[in-house]
XYZ file of C-alpha atoms in Angstrom:
589
model
C -70.775 -43.329 -2.894
C -72.601 -42.478 -6.118
C -71.302 -43.932 -9.384
C -72.552 -40.935 -11.318
C -69.980 -38.197 -12.113
C -71.435 -34.928 -13.287
C -68.959 -32.776 -15.242
C -69.856 -29.111 -15.532
C -68.981 -27.001 -18.549
C -65.307 -25.897 -18.535
C -64.423 -28.889 -16.335
C -62.638 -32.175 -16.939
C -61.797 -35.447 -15.214
C -59.156 -38.179 -15.571
C -60.755 -41.659 -15.742
C -58.746 -44.888 -15.329
C -59.839 -48.119 -17.069
C -58.749 -50.910 -14.712
C -58.928 -53.512 -17.465
C -56.574 -51.712 -19.847
C -54.726 -49.491 -17.305
C -55.334 -46.538 -19.608
C -56.264 -43.129 -18.209
C -58.343 -40.953 -20.488
C -59.599 -37.378 -20.428
C -63.294 -36.581 -20.210
C -64.556 -33.008 -20.562
C -67.945 -31.515 -19.724
C -70.682 -30.806 -19.879
C -71.711 -34.436 -19.376
C -72.682 -36.999 -16.748
C -70.874 -40.348 -16.592
C -71.921 -43.550 -14.877
C -68.780 -45.252 -13.597
C -68.554 -48.939 -14.498
C -66.963 -51.548 -12.257
C -63.729 -51.319 -14.266
C -63.593 -47.486 -14.092
C -61.883 -45.411 -11.422
C -61.955 -41.633 -11.034
C -58.313 -40.458 -10.793
C -58.755 -36.663 -10.764
C -61.568 -34.209 -11.059
C -63.753 -32.679 -11.767
C -61.160 -29.889 -12.319
C -61.580 -26.493 -13.990
C -60.009 -25.756 -17.331
C -56.697 -23.904 -17.363
C -57.366 -20.255 -18.176
C -54.407 -18.109 -19.380
C -55.249 -14.406 -19.358
C -53.742 -11.983 -21.890
C -50.071 -11.157 -21.248
C -49.444 -14.441 -19.413
C -48.113 -17.902 -20.162
C -47.493 -21.255 -18.575
C -45.104 -24.135 -19.129
C -46.623 -27.590 -19.730
C -44.402 -30.500 -18.776
C -44.704 -33.788 -20.724
C -47.201 -32.424 -23.293
C -49.317 -34.868 -25.344
C -48.545 -35.647 -28.934
C -50.989 -34.038 -31.292
C -53.487 -34.818 -32.639
C -55.252 -36.160 -29.588
C -58.963 -36.235 -28.685
C -60.673 -36.434 -25.287
C -61.826 -39.927 -24.304
C -59.032 -41.649 -26.210
C -55.607 -42.825 -25.228
C -52.877 -40.181 -25.913
C -49.112 -40.435 -26.073
C -46.890 -38.022 -24.081
C -43.655 -36.259 -25.062
C -41.818 -37.205 -21.901
C -39.131 -34.726 -20.813
C -40.383 -32.045 -23.170
C -41.772 -28.649 -22.268
C -44.381 -26.616 -24.120
C -45.134 -22.907 -23.763
C -48.809 -21.978 -23.896
C -49.937 -18.388 -24.151
C -53.280 -16.593 -24.131
C -55.841 -18.872 -25.807
C -59.162 -20.631 -25.178
C -59.322 -22.444 -21.808
C -58.019 -26.016 -22.074
C -57.846 -29.147 -19.916
C -54.722 -31.040 -18.905
C -54.367 -34.520 -20.354
C -53.338 -37.351 -18.047
C -49.563 -37.052 -17.413
C -49.410 -33.344 -18.244
C -48.468 -30.857 -15.491
C -48.062 -27.123 -15.190
C -44.522 -26.212 -14.177
C -44.467 -24.403 -10.859
C -48.106 -25.202 -9.952
C -48.611 -26.182 -6.313
C -52.052 -27.769 -6.801
C -54.305 -29.047 -9.523
C -57.083 -26.498 -9.102
C -56.666 -24.814 -12.435
C -52.862 -24.411 -12.092
C -53.145 -20.714 -11.315
C -49.878 -20.675 -9.357
C -48.021 -21.869 -12.465
C -49.313 -19.088 -14.715
C -46.749 -16.304 -15.099
C -46.788 -12.861 -16.632
C -44.862 -12.398 -19.864
C -41.522 -10.583 -19.286
C -41.858 -6.956 -20.355
C -38.571 -5.226 -21.234
C -38.647 -1.475 -20.802
C -36.712 1.116 -22.797
C -32.902 0.956 -22.328
C -33.291 -2.429 -20.606
C -32.312 -5.891 -21.710
C -33.089 -9.547 -21.111
C -30.197 -11.967 -21.158
C -30.997 -15.450 -22.506
C -29.064 -18.713 -22.604
C -29.698 -21.603 -24.999
C -30.562 -24.906 -23.311
C -30.385 -27.029 -26.467
C -29.349 -26.459 -30.053
C -32.133 -24.799 -31.996
C -32.961 -22.305 -34.721
C -34.076 -18.903 -33.458
C -35.534 -17.101 -36.443
C -32.595 -16.851 -38.800
C -30.025 -17.444 -36.051
C -28.630 -20.853 -35.206
C -28.189 -21.207 -31.467
C -25.921 -23.727 -29.790
C -26.425 -25.030 -26.272
C -24.698 -22.600 -23.897
C -24.876 -19.631 -26.258
C -25.925 -16.355 -24.660
C -27.602 -13.394 -26.278
C -29.547 -10.384 -25.225
C -32.850 -8.819 -26.215
C -33.179 -5.061 -25.880
C -36.416 -3.256 -25.091
C -38.953 -1.996 -25.390
C -40.666 -5.345 -26.130
C -42.642 -8.198 -24.551
C -40.718 -11.460 -24.586
C -42.506 -14.729 -25.434
C -40.488 -17.475 -23.733
C -39.375 -20.553 -25.646
C -38.625 -24.008 -24.231
C -35.186 -23.956 -25.871
C -33.787 -21.025 -23.861
C -33.896 -19.820 -20.307
C -33.826 -16.314 -18.884
C -30.489 -15.618 -17.172
C -31.155 -12.132 -15.827
C -32.548 -8.726 -16.497
C -29.936 -6.178 -17.479
C -30.279 -2.637 -16.201
C -28.702 0.262 -18.094
C -25.595 2.033 -16.776
C -25.989 5.813 -16.719
C -22.875 7.634 -17.923
C -22.765 11.167 -16.529
C -20.691 14.160 -17.558
C -17.064 13.609 -16.588
C -17.436 9.813 -16.404
C -16.692 6.800 -18.585
C -17.821 3.185 -18.309
C -15.065 0.583 -18.174
C -16.026 -2.747 -19.790
C -14.347 -6.141 -20.048
C -14.984 -8.891 -22.596
C -15.761 -12.240 -20.944
C -15.113 -13.890 -24.336
C -14.460 -12.820 -27.909
C -17.191 -10.563 -29.278
C -18.048 -7.717 -31.614
C -19.036 -4.611 -29.654
C -21.758 -2.137 -30.572
C -19.331 -0.059 -32.635
C -18.484 -3.101 -34.773
C -15.007 -3.581 -33.312
C -13.740 -7.066 -32.501
C -12.832 -7.632 -28.863
C -10.784 -10.527 -27.507
C -11.265 -12.299 -24.191
C -10.299 -10.126 -21.151
C -9.866 -7.019 -23.308
C -10.971 -3.808 -21.617
C -12.202 -0.558 -23.135
C -14.089 2.612 -22.234
C -17.523 3.884 -23.229
C -17.538 7.691 -23.161
C -20.952 8.508 -24.725
C -23.221 10.272 -22.250
C -26.542 8.702 -21.303
C -27.741 5.134 -20.760
C -25.594 2.235 -21.948
C -26.795 -1.377 -21.949
C -23.886 -3.849 -21.615
C -23.963 -6.805 -23.989
C -24.240 -10.476 -23.053
C -20.455 -10.948 -22.967
C -19.614 -7.495 -21.612
C -18.757 -7.116 -17.918
C -18.891 -3.752 -16.166
C -15.545 -3.247 -14.389
C -16.328 0.184 -12.971
C -16.842 3.868 -13.638
C -13.800 6.024 -14.415
C -13.857 9.600 -13.122
C -12.418 12.455 -15.170
C -9.446 14.515 -13.969
C -10.229 18.226 -14.039
C -7.402 20.283 -15.527
C -6.883 23.953 -14.697
C -4.315 26.586 -15.573
C -2.228 25.496 -12.582
C -2.712 21.694 -12.665
C -1.659 19.220 -15.373
C -1.381 15.427 -15.606
C 1.811 13.414 -16.021
C 0.799 10.353 -18.084
C 2.540 7.086 -18.991
C 1.597 4.417 -21.576
C 1.528 0.846 -20.224
C 1.743 -0.504 -23.770
C 1.512 0.844 -27.293
C -1.931 2.420 -27.620
C -3.973 5.394 -28.796
C -4.457 7.907 -25.999
C -7.703 9.665 -25.110
C -6.797 12.543 -27.450
C -6.333 10.205 -30.422
C -2.526 10.252 -30.520
C -0.444 7.094 -30.791
C 1.776 6.397 -27.784
C 4.550 3.832 -27.510
C 4.984 1.550 -24.509
C 6.698 3.429 -21.650
C 6.258 6.844 -23.282
C 5.470 9.708 -20.911
C 3.781 12.991 -21.731
C 1.932 15.931 -20.191
C -1.764 16.776 -20.568
C -2.702 20.398 -19.808
C -5.850 22.506 -19.872
C -4.851 23.679 -23.365
C -5.440 20.101 -24.598
C -8.732 19.459 -22.782
C -10.655 20.654 -19.737
C -11.391 17.150 -18.415
C -9.311 14.064 -19.105
C -10.259 10.409 -18.677
C -7.239 8.129 -19.310
C -7.639 5.188 -21.645
C -7.285 1.614 -20.370
C -3.580 1.414 -21.204
C -2.760 4.841 -19.769
C -1.860 5.560 -16.165
C -1.629 8.809 -14.234
C 1.869 9.115 -12.770
C 1.230 12.336 -10.844
C -0.527 15.666 -10.860
C 1.911 18.405 -11.879
C 1.626 21.850 -10.308
C 2.506 24.872 -12.380
C 5.902 26.452 -11.698
C 5.621 30.224 -11.242
C 8.569 32.642 -11.395
C 8.307 36.180 -10.054
C 10.252 39.116 -11.469
C 13.354 38.494 -9.338
C 13.409 34.707 -9.737
C 14.877 32.339 -12.300
C 15.498 28.632 -12.775
C 17.571 26.257 -14.897
C 15.624 23.419 -16.554
C 17.564 20.174 -17.057
C 16.883 18.061 -20.188
C 14.194 20.384 -21.659
C 11.765 18.969 -24.236
C 11.813 20.059 -27.871
C 8.877 20.913 -30.139
C 8.180 17.178 -30.615
C 7.979 16.546 -26.872
C 11.322 14.703 -26.680
C 13.852 15.377 -23.926
C 17.104 16.979 -25.063
C 19.376 14.998 -22.761
C 22.349 16.876 -21.347
C 21.042 20.330 -22.281
C 20.050 23.157 -19.972
C 17.634 26.022 -20.430
C 17.498 29.283 -18.462
C 14.030 30.653 -17.687
C 13.520 34.051 -16.084
C 10.517 35.582 -14.366
C 7.853 36.786 -14.770
C 6.858 33.368 -16.193
C 4.739 30.286 -15.504
C 5.102 26.814 -17.028
C 4.720 23.087 -16.395
C 7.696 20.762 -16.083
C 7.361 18.038 -18.709
C 8.238 14.392 -17.923
C 12.010 14.007 -17.740
C 12.593 17.689 -16.970
C 13.971 18.816 -13.620
C 15.071 22.039 -11.951
C 18.767 22.386 -11.175
C 18.712 23.738 -7.618
C 15.008 24.630 -7.672
C 13.726 28.186 -8.036
C 16.568 30.653 -7.454
C 16.580 34.338 -6.558
C 18.490 36.787 -8.695
C 21.591 38.343 -7.150
C 20.953 41.883 -5.855
C 24.356 43.503 -5.313
C 24.913 46.653 -3.296
C 27.612 49.187 -4.079
C 30.157 47.408 -1.844
C 29.399 43.887 -3.106
C 30.571 41.758 -6.028
C 30.190 38.259 -7.478
C 33.055 35.964 -8.431
C 32.082 34.161 -11.651
C 33.619 31.281 -13.577
C 32.864 30.169 -17.134
C 31.965 26.506 -17.693
C 31.599 26.788 -21.476
C 32.441 29.093 -24.379
C 30.080 32.027 -24.780
C 29.971 35.728 -25.607
C 28.462 38.287 -23.279
C 27.927 42.017 -23.210
C 28.616 43.790 -19.932
C 28.939 47.523 -19.299
C 28.523 48.196 -23.054
C 31.484 45.950 -23.856
C 31.585 42.545 -25.483
C 33.602 39.737 -23.925
C 34.395 36.211 -25.050
C 34.567 33.781 -22.158
C 36.336 30.423 -22.277
C 35.924 27.521 -19.835
C 37.887 28.226 -16.659
C 37.872 32.019 -17.033
C 37.298 33.827 -13.751
C 36.074 37.394 -13.357
C 33.939 39.633 -11.171
C 30.914 41.857 -11.558
C 30.408 44.745 -9.175
C 27.298 46.322 -7.700
C 24.947 48.036 -7.615
C 23.288 45.650 -10.086
C 20.715 42.835 -10.382
C 22.339 39.792 -11.975
C 21.035 36.455 -13.269
C 23.883 34.155 -14.376
C 23.515 32.396 -17.752
C 23.808 28.606 -17.919
C 27.464 28.913 -19.054
C 28.428 30.685 -15.809
C 28.912 29.336 -12.278
C 28.811 31.695 -9.290
C 31.832 30.862 -7.140
C 31.436 33.369 -4.312
C 29.675 36.501 -3.198
C 32.039 39.145 -1.875
C 31.404 42.124 0.384
C 33.956 44.838 1.049
C 35.668 44.525 4.447
C 35.714 47.909 6.252
C 39.097 48.532 7.898
C 39.866 51.421 10.206
C 43.356 52.681 10.968
C 45.656 50.007 12.450
C 43.261 47.250 11.305
C 44.000 44.826 8.528
C 43.351 41.428 6.981
C 45.541 38.716 5.512
C 44.895 38.157 1.792
C 46.169 35.215 -0.256
C 46.545 35.168 -4.038
C 45.143 31.818 -5.229
C 47.225 31.902 -8.421
C 50.673 32.651 -6.993
C 50.072 31.617 -3.379
C 51.540 34.888 -2.095
C 50.087 36.203 1.165
C 50.039 39.873 2.116
C 48.550 42.097 4.786
C 46.071 44.775 3.705
C 45.823 47.637 6.204
C 43.225 50.365 6.706
C 41.773 52.892 6.632
C 39.826 51.570 3.621
C 37.033 49.209 2.572
C 38.789 46.350 0.808
C 37.022 44.065 -1.677
C 38.750 40.767 -2.456
C 39.653 40.213 -6.088
C 38.640 37.305 -8.323
C 41.800 35.347 -7.450
C 42.047 36.386 -3.802
C 40.829 34.838 -0.574
C 41.116 35.492 3.147
C 44.042 33.693 4.756
C 44.092 32.431 8.336
C 47.252 33.004 10.344
C 48.045 30.464 13.055
C 50.131 31.215 16.157
C 51.923 28.905 18.539
C 50.111 27.965 21.733
C 52.535 30.020 23.852
C 51.944 33.170 21.807
C 48.159 32.623 21.828
C 48.146 32.271 25.625
C 50.460 35.243 26.135
C 48.240 37.535 24.057
C 45.017 36.470 25.778
C 43.491 38.290 28.710
C 41.522 35.529 30.313
C 42.051 36.298 33.999
C 40.153 39.587 33.905
C 37.795 39.102 30.927
C 36.198 35.652 31.039
C 34.691 35.737 34.519
C 34.692 34.512 38.055
C 34.944 30.788 37.303
C 38.153 31.041 35.316
C 39.569 33.560 37.764
C 38.936 31.134 40.607
C 40.636 28.294 38.727
C 43.563 30.540 37.862
C 44.075 31.513 41.501
C 43.971 27.866 42.615
C 46.558 26.948 39.987
C 48.671 30.041 40.775
C 48.508 31.055 37.113
C 48.240 34.536 35.631
C 47.422 35.601 32.085
C 48.026 39.097 30.764
C 48.535 40.974 27.560
C 52.229 40.195 27.197
C 53.293 37.376 29.518
C 52.227 34.199 31.215
C 53.695 32.863 34.425
C 53.138 31.007 37.683
C 53.316 32.185 41.258
C 53.485 35.775 42.522
C 55.303 37.582 39.725
C 55.366 41.334 40.240
C 56.087 42.194 36.627
C 52.829 40.626 35.357
C 50.945 43.833 36.132
C 53.246 45.658 33.744
C 51.604 43.978 30.722
C 48.028 45.081 31.452
C 48.317 48.041 29.098
C 48.924 45.639 26.163
C 45.756 43.565 26.504
C 44.053 42.867 23.137
C 40.260 42.299 23.479
C 40.103 40.492 20.103
C 41.871 37.509 21.717
C 39.268 37.114 24.466
C 36.058 36.726 22.417
C 33.896 33.675 23.179
C 33.999 32.483 19.546
C 37.786 32.803 19.484
C 40.203 34.972 17.545
C 39.433 35.861 13.928
C 42.500 34.360 12.293
C 42.066 36.399 9.106
C 42.575 39.728 10.908
C 46.072 41.188 11.096
C 47.607 40.635 14.560
C 48.297 43.963 16.235
C 50.138 44.218 19.568
C 50.587 47.362 21.669
C 54.167 47.208 22.898
C 54.413 48.784 26.428
C 56.799 51.641 27.110
C 60.442 50.860 27.888
C 60.147 47.372 26.460
C 61.464 45.618 23.386
C 59.694 43.013 21.250
C 61.514 40.848 18.727
C 59.651 39.669 15.603
C 61.084 37.057 13.243
C 60.162 36.807 9.549
C 60.341 33.141 8.534
C 60.065 33.948 4.813
C 62.974 36.418 4.636
C 64.767 34.801 7.609
C 65.316 38.174 9.264
C 64.392 39.596 12.646
C 63.354 43.068 13.753
C 63.036 44.661 17.205
C 60.298 47.102 18.149
C 60.807 49.426 21.127
C 57.807 50.559 23.108
C 55.672 52.400 23.299
C 54.828 51.353 19.736
C 52.387 49.256 17.703
C 53.562 45.890 16.397
C 51.856 44.702 13.190
C 52.661 41.098 12.286
C 53.171 40.309 8.645
C 51.832 37.053 7.153
C 55.088 35.176 7.783
C 56.172 36.868 11.019
C 55.870 35.659 14.588
C 56.870 36.803 18.060
C 59.958 35.404 19.742
C 58.973 34.042 23.159
C 61.373 34.704 26.054
C 61.581 32.241 28.970
C 62.810 34.172 32.057
C 63.519 33.346 35.679
C 61.100 34.936 38.120
C 59.721 34.727 41.613
C 61.417 34.814 45.028
C 63.583 32.853 45.141
C 64.185 32.849 41.399
C 62.876 29.871 39.421
C 64.004 29.125 35.880
C 61.420 29.509 33.050
C 58.833 30.856 35.486
C 57.850 33.695 33.149
C 57.141 33.470 29.429
C 56.838 36.790 27.659
C 57.301 38.475 24.314
C 58.358 41.790 25.929
C 61.767 42.449 27.398
C 61.545 45.251 29.999
C 64.444 47.654 29.527
C 64.123 49.374 32.944
C 65.054 51.301 34.938
C 63.709 48.620 37.322
C 64.836 46.644 40.331
C 65.284 42.954 40.973
C 64.745 41.230 44.328
C 65.806 37.726 45.212
C 66.287 35.440 48.195
C 69.582 33.571 48.412
C 70.019 30.652 50.803
C 73.636 30.001 51.956
C 75.278 27.591 54.375
C 78.361 28.495 56.458
C 81.281 26.237 57.242
C 79.739 25.401 60.580
C 76.544 24.345 58.795
C 74.532 27.418 59.649
C 71.826 28.180 57.056
C 71.127 31.787 56.144
C 68.512 33.388 53.869
C 69.702 36.647 52.362
C 67.216 39.007 50.652
C 68.934 41.181 48.065
C 67.646 43.960 45.814
C 69.373 45.687 42.908
C 68.545 48.187 40.195
C 68.906 47.220 36.551
C 68.470 48.698 33.113
C 69.266 47.619 29.518
C 71.239 49.732 27.106
C 70.683 49.215 23.407
C 73.731 49.729 21.180
C 73.881 49.444 17.410
C 77.084 47.691 16.478
C 77.958 46.981 12.852
C 74.321 47.228 11.766
C 73.319 44.704 14.407
C 71.447 45.275 17.587
C 73.046 44.389 20.917
C 71.389 44.672 24.302
C 73.530 44.917 27.435
C 72.332 44.632 30.996
C 73.676 46.860 33.768
C 73.103 46.039 37.414
């Protein structure tokens, strides 16, 4: 191996003196003859060339001044940034950070960070140092905004590149402070505080600003509004102060698009309430001009109208239709508060509890001081038809008969008349009207129902009551108990009716029509019937006056114990005699 080392221009070597254990730098151009105490450590190596716009980091740089061929001291643990300059050699102990080999250290040469417009470079201080006029402490973070080319320093490291957030129309950027800071508007922010950036375009978050998300705007129309609530005392998006828990309404008259502030929340979207010409509503707890609910008050709103319900307002019963009354209809009204009204060109003062009626034809919308108790329609009654009517003030009950169309008064109501079970069954005509199934059951049970009597077995007189059948007692839904009870009394019969109010009785002789008053009822007769005669076999409300005949079978036993059955028949009729203003009925056989 040759002891001659030829160093070309722009090259260098590291030479170790074995006697002194000192490694020195030798640069070309030159030729060196190695002595016995010299050892070539590295080289020849090319100079480090840093092109424009690049830099490298030198680890353990030498202390200046230092000359080639002499012993140099190193700043161990230090780093030095070197930028575009004349090519230079590396002194013994120096190294290029990030270089994988010693051939010029090209892999350790990096391009200078270029920050474009609306971009940023976030830096963090490694040690305490002075940056221009700013004093930086270890751990401090700051941000450089472009456009610029950053020249790195050994006292700070690059944390990340920051890209701008684009804020579009109808959007806002929600930010959060990672620690106390002063934002770009000069406002102090505390740790964890959140706020919105509404300016359109690119926004570059600061070093201590975290992007939470993008808030979308709510589009408001003529039919949609927002019900808002304040989480804490704040200034809303329209610049108005709101107290914690306060609720309000934002409509299209305030703004077309609404982005709530951080301390606002959207409770619900409110749809516009629309009233047509024949509709109305009652608003509970309406708001005043200051937006405050008037608790306990009511407000009547009539169509045609459209409005939004403010927070705290509610509709009593929803949207209601006005009352359209025909000529035979009326409304029963009751006052719940004092008020004056004008009706039919007359003025009336109403007090709470007053009750009155309005009659059709008319369209009526009740004011908030009025409650509608009932809607009445005239009941058409033909001749021999009637209804039971009760006066709610006095309690008196009366029968109203036709022919007429009767409309109940303000203090009147329909009254239901109950009958005893025997009378109900006697007046029904089930055997012939309900159908085969009931007829079959009736035959099996040996029962018969007719329009004036009920009995068991083969009773000849049952056919006599068929002319008195009342179809109103045989309806599937049952008898209408408010209708006056009318009974067609057959010919040559008598029906007794007792009035429990006056404690008097009256007798109706057929053929005639019996109309029961509210407090009257039929007297039920229990008669013997059948062959042979059985007691209480026939229940009826009609007593047949004859002329008729009676047949019976009599069983006798002679003294010598012979049993005989004797069939007898006899004619009978009843004679009615008035005696001392009282009615007596005598039977003749």
